[in-house]
GROMACS .gro file of C-alpha atoms in nm:
model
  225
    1UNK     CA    1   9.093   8.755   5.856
    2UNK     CA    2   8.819   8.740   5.609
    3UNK     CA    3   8.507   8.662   5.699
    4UNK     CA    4   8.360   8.299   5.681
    5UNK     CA    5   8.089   8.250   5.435
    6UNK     CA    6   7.832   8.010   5.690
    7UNK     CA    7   7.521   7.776   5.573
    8UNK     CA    8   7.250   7.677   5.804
    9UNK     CA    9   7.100   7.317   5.810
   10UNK     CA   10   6.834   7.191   6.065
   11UNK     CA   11   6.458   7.113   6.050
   12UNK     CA   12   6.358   7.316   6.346
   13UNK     CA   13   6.270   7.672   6.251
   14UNK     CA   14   6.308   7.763   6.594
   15UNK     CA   15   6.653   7.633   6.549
   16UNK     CA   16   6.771   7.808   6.248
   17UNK     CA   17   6.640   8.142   6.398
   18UNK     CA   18   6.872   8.056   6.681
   19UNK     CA   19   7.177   8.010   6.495
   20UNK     CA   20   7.126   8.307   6.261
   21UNK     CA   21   7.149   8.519   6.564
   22UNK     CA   22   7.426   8.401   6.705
   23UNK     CA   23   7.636   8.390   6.379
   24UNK     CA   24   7.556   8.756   6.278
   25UNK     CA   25   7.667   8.855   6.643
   26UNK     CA   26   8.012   8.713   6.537
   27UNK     CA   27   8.246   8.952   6.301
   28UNK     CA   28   8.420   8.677   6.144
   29UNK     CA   29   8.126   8.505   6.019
   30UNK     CA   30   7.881   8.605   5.710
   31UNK     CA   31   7.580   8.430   5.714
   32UNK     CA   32   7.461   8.326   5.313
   33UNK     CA   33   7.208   8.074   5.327
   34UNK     CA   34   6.990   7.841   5.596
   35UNK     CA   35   6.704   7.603   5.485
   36UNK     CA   36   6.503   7.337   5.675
   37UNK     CA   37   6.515   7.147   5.389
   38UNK     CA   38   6.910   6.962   5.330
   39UNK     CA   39   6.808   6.882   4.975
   40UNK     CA   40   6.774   7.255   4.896
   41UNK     CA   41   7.136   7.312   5.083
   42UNK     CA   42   7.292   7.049   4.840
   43UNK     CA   43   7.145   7.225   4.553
   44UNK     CA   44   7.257   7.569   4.736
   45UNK     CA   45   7.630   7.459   4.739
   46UNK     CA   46   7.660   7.340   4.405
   47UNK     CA   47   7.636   7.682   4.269
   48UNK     CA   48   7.786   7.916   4.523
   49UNK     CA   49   8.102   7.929   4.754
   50UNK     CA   50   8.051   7.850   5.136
   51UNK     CA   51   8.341   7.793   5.376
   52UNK     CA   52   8.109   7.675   5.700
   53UNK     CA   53   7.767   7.466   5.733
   54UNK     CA   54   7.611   7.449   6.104
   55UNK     CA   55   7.424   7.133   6.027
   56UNK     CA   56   7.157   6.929   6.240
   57UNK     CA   57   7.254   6.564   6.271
   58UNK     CA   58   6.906   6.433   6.270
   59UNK     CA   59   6.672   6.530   5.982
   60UNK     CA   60   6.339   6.314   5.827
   61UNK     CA   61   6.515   6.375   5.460
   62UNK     CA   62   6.845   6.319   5.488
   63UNK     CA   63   7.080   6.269   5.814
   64UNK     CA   64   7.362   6.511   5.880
   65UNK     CA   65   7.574   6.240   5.847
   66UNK     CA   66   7.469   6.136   5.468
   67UNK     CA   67   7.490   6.494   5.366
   68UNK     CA   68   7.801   6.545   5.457
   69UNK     CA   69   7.926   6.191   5.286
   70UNK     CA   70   7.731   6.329   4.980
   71UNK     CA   71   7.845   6.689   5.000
   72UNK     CA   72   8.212   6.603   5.113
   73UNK     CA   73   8.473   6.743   5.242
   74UNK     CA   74   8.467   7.106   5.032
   75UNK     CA   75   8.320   7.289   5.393
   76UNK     CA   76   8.382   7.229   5.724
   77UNK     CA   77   8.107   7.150   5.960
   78UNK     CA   78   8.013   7.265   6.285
   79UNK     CA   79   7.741   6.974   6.345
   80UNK     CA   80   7.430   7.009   6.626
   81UNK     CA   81   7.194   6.780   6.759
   82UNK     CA   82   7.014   6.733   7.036
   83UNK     CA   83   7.105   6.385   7.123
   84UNK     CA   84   7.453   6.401   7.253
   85UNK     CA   85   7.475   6.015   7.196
   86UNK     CA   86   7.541   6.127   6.808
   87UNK     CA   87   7.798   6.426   6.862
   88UNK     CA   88   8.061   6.185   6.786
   89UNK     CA   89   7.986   6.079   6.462
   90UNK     CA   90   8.088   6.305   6.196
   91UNK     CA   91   8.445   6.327   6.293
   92UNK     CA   92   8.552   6.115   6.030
   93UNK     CA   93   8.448   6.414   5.757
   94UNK     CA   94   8.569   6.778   5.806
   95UNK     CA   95   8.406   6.850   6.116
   96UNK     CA   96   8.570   7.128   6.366
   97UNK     CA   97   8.316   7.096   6.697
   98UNK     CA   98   7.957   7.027   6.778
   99UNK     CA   99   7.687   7.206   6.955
  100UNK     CA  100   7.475   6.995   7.217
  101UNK     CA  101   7.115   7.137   7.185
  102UNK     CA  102   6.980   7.363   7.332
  103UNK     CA  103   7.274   7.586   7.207
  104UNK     CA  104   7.401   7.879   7.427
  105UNK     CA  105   7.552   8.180   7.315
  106UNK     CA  106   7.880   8.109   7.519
  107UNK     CA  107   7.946   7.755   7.388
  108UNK     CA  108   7.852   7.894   7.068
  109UNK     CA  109   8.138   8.196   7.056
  110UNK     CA  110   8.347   7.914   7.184
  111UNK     CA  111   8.301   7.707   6.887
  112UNK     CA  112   8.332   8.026   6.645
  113UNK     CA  113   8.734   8.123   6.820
  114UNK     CA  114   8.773   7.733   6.744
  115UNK     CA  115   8.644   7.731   6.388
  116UNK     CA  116   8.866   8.118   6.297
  117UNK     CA  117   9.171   7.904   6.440
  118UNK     CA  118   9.111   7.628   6.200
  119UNK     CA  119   9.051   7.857   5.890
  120UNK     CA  120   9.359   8.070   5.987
  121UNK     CA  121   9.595   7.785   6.015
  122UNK     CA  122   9.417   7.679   5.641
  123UNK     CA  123   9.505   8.013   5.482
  124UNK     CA  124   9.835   8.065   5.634
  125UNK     CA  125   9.908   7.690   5.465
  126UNK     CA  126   9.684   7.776   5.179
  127UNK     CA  127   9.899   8.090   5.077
  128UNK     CA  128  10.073   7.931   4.763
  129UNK     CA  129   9.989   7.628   4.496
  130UNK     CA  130  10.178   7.475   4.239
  131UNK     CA  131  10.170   7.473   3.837
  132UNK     CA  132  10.343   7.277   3.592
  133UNK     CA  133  10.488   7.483   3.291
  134UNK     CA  134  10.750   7.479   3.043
  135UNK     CA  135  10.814   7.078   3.182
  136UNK     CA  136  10.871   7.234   3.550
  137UNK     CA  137  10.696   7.307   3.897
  138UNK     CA  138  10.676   7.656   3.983
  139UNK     CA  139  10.574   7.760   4.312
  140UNK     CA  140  10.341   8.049   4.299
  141UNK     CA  141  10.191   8.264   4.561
  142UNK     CA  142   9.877   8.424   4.525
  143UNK     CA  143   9.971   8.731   4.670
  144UNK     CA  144  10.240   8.766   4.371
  145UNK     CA  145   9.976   8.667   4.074
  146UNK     CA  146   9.845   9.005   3.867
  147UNK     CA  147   9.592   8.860   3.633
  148UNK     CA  148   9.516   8.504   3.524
  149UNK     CA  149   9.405   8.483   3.133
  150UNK     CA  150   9.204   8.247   2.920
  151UNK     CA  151   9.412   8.165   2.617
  152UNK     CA  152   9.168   7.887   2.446
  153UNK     CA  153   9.311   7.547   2.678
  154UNK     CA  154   9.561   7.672   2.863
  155UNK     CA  155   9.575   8.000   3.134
  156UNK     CA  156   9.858   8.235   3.162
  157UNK     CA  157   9.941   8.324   3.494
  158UNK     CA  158  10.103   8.675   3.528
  159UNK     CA  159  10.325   8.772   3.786
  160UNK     CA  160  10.503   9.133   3.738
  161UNK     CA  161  10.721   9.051   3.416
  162UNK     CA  162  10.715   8.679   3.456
  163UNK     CA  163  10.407   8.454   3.309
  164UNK     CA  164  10.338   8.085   3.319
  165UNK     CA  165  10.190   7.876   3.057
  166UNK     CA  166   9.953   7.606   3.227
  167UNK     CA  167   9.748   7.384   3.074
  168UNK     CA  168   9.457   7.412   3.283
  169UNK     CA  169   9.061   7.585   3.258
  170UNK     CA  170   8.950   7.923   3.413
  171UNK     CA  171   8.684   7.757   3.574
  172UNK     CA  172   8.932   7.503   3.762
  173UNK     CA  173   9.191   7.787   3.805
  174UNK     CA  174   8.843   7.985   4.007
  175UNK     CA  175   8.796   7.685   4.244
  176UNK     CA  176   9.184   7.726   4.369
  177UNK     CA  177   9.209   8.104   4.432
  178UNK     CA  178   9.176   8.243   4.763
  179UNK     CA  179   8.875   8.555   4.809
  180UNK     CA  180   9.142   8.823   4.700
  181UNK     CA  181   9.099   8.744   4.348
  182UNK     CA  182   8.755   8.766   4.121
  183UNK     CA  183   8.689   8.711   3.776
  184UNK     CA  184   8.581   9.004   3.598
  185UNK     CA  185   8.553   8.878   3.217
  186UNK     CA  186   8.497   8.568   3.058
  187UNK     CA  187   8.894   8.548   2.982
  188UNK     CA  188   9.013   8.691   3.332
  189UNK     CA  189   9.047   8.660   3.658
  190UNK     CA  190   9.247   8.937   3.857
  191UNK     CA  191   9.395   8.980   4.228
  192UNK     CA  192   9.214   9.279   4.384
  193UNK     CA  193   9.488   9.373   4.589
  194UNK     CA  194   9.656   9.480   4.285
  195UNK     CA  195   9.403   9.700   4.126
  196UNK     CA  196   9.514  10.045   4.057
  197UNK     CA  197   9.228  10.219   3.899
  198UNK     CA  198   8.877  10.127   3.776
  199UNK     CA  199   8.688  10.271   3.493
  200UNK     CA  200   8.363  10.160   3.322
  201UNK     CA  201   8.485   9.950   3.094
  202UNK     CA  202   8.827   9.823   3.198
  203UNK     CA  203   9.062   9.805   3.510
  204UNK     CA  204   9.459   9.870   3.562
  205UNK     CA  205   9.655   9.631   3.743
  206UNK     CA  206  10.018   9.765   3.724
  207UNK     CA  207  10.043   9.909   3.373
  208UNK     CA  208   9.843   9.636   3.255
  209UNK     CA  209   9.493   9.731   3.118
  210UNK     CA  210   9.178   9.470   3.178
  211UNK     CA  211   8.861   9.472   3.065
  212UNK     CA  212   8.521   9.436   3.239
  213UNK     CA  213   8.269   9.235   3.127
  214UNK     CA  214   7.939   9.383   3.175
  215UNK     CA  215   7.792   9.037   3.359
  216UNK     CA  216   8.059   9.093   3.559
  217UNK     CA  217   8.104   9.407   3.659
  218UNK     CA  218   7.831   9.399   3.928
  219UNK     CA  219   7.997   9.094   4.109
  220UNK     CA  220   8.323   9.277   4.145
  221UNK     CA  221   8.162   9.605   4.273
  222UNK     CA  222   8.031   9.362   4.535
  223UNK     CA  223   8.354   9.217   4.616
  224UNK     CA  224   8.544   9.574   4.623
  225UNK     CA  225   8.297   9.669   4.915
   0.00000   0.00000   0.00000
């Protein structure tokens, strides 16, 4: 399984420092981010990828329960509080458990098994999408897709010697791709489960020949580790 990318969100220091210790004691779980301050987690999330957010209920700024009805539904929550009277609430948005403070590191592994179930049964349903080309559906699956390519307002998706004309952006194509796959110019994104060799400048994937982009280039090092 690949690890979980987590946030952490509470206004008690003492708190966060809590949490960050127990989530880099689990393997599944990478920890990216934690703030005191919810604003500066909204701000966080709109320009990097997080699958998890631990996230106090009670804050001065902004309840738990607001940010998740501003953030949405794009993470799933593990929520904590130390009023149990409000461990109920949030289970109308994507919310997995909650932690009663003060947290122990046994309900806490408890709730990490529970949240690895959840985002296995997710990629195991998550392992294919759907694109609309040449007037049809196709059924893809990731695992299949070589190389996706910028052609001015539409992507080709390239599978072995079949391709698929979509009319879609880069960008949006990004947001649907599982962590196996990285974009590594400003006209591609490739699987990395199908790289063959790498050299300075460009890739292979197959017998098909990719170039690098040099903003890029450190990014996908990053990933290949």
């Amino acid at each position: 399984m690949r690890k979980l990318k987590c946030i952490i969100v509470d206004d008690e220091p003492l708190a966060i420092s809590l949490i960050e210790n127990y989530v880099q004691k689990i393997p599944f779980f990478e920890l990216v981010f934690s703030t005191e301050n919810p604003v500066l987690a909204l701000e966080f999330l709109k320009k990097n990828e997080s699958d998890l957010i631990f996230l106090d209920i009670q804050m001065p700024e902004l309840t738990g329960i607001n940010f998740m009805k501003i953030n949405g539904d794009k993470q799933k929550y593990v929520l904590t509080t130390a009023y149990s009277e409000y461990a109920m609430n949030g289970y109308e948005h994507n919310v997995i458990d909650y932690l009663l403070k003060p947290i122990s590191f046994e309900r806490f592994m408890k709730s990490a098994l529970k949240v690895k179930e959840r985002f296995a049964f997710s990629d195991e349903v998550d392992s294919h999408f759907f694109v609309k080309s040449s007037g049809q559906q196709h059924r893809i699956s990731f695992k299949d897709i070589l190389y996706i390519e910028s052609i001015k307002d539409y992507v080709n998706i390239r599978i072995s010697d079949e391709e698929y004309i979509v009319l879609d952006t880069l960008k949006s194509m990004e947001n649907q791709l599982p962590d196996s796959f990285v974009r590594i110019h400003k006209s591609f994104i490739i699987n990395l489960d199908k790289i063959k060799s790498i050299g300075a400048k460009k890739l292979m994937l197959s017998e098909q020949e990719i170039p690098i982009g040099d903003s890029y280039r450190a990014n996908l090092l990053e990933k290949l580790k």
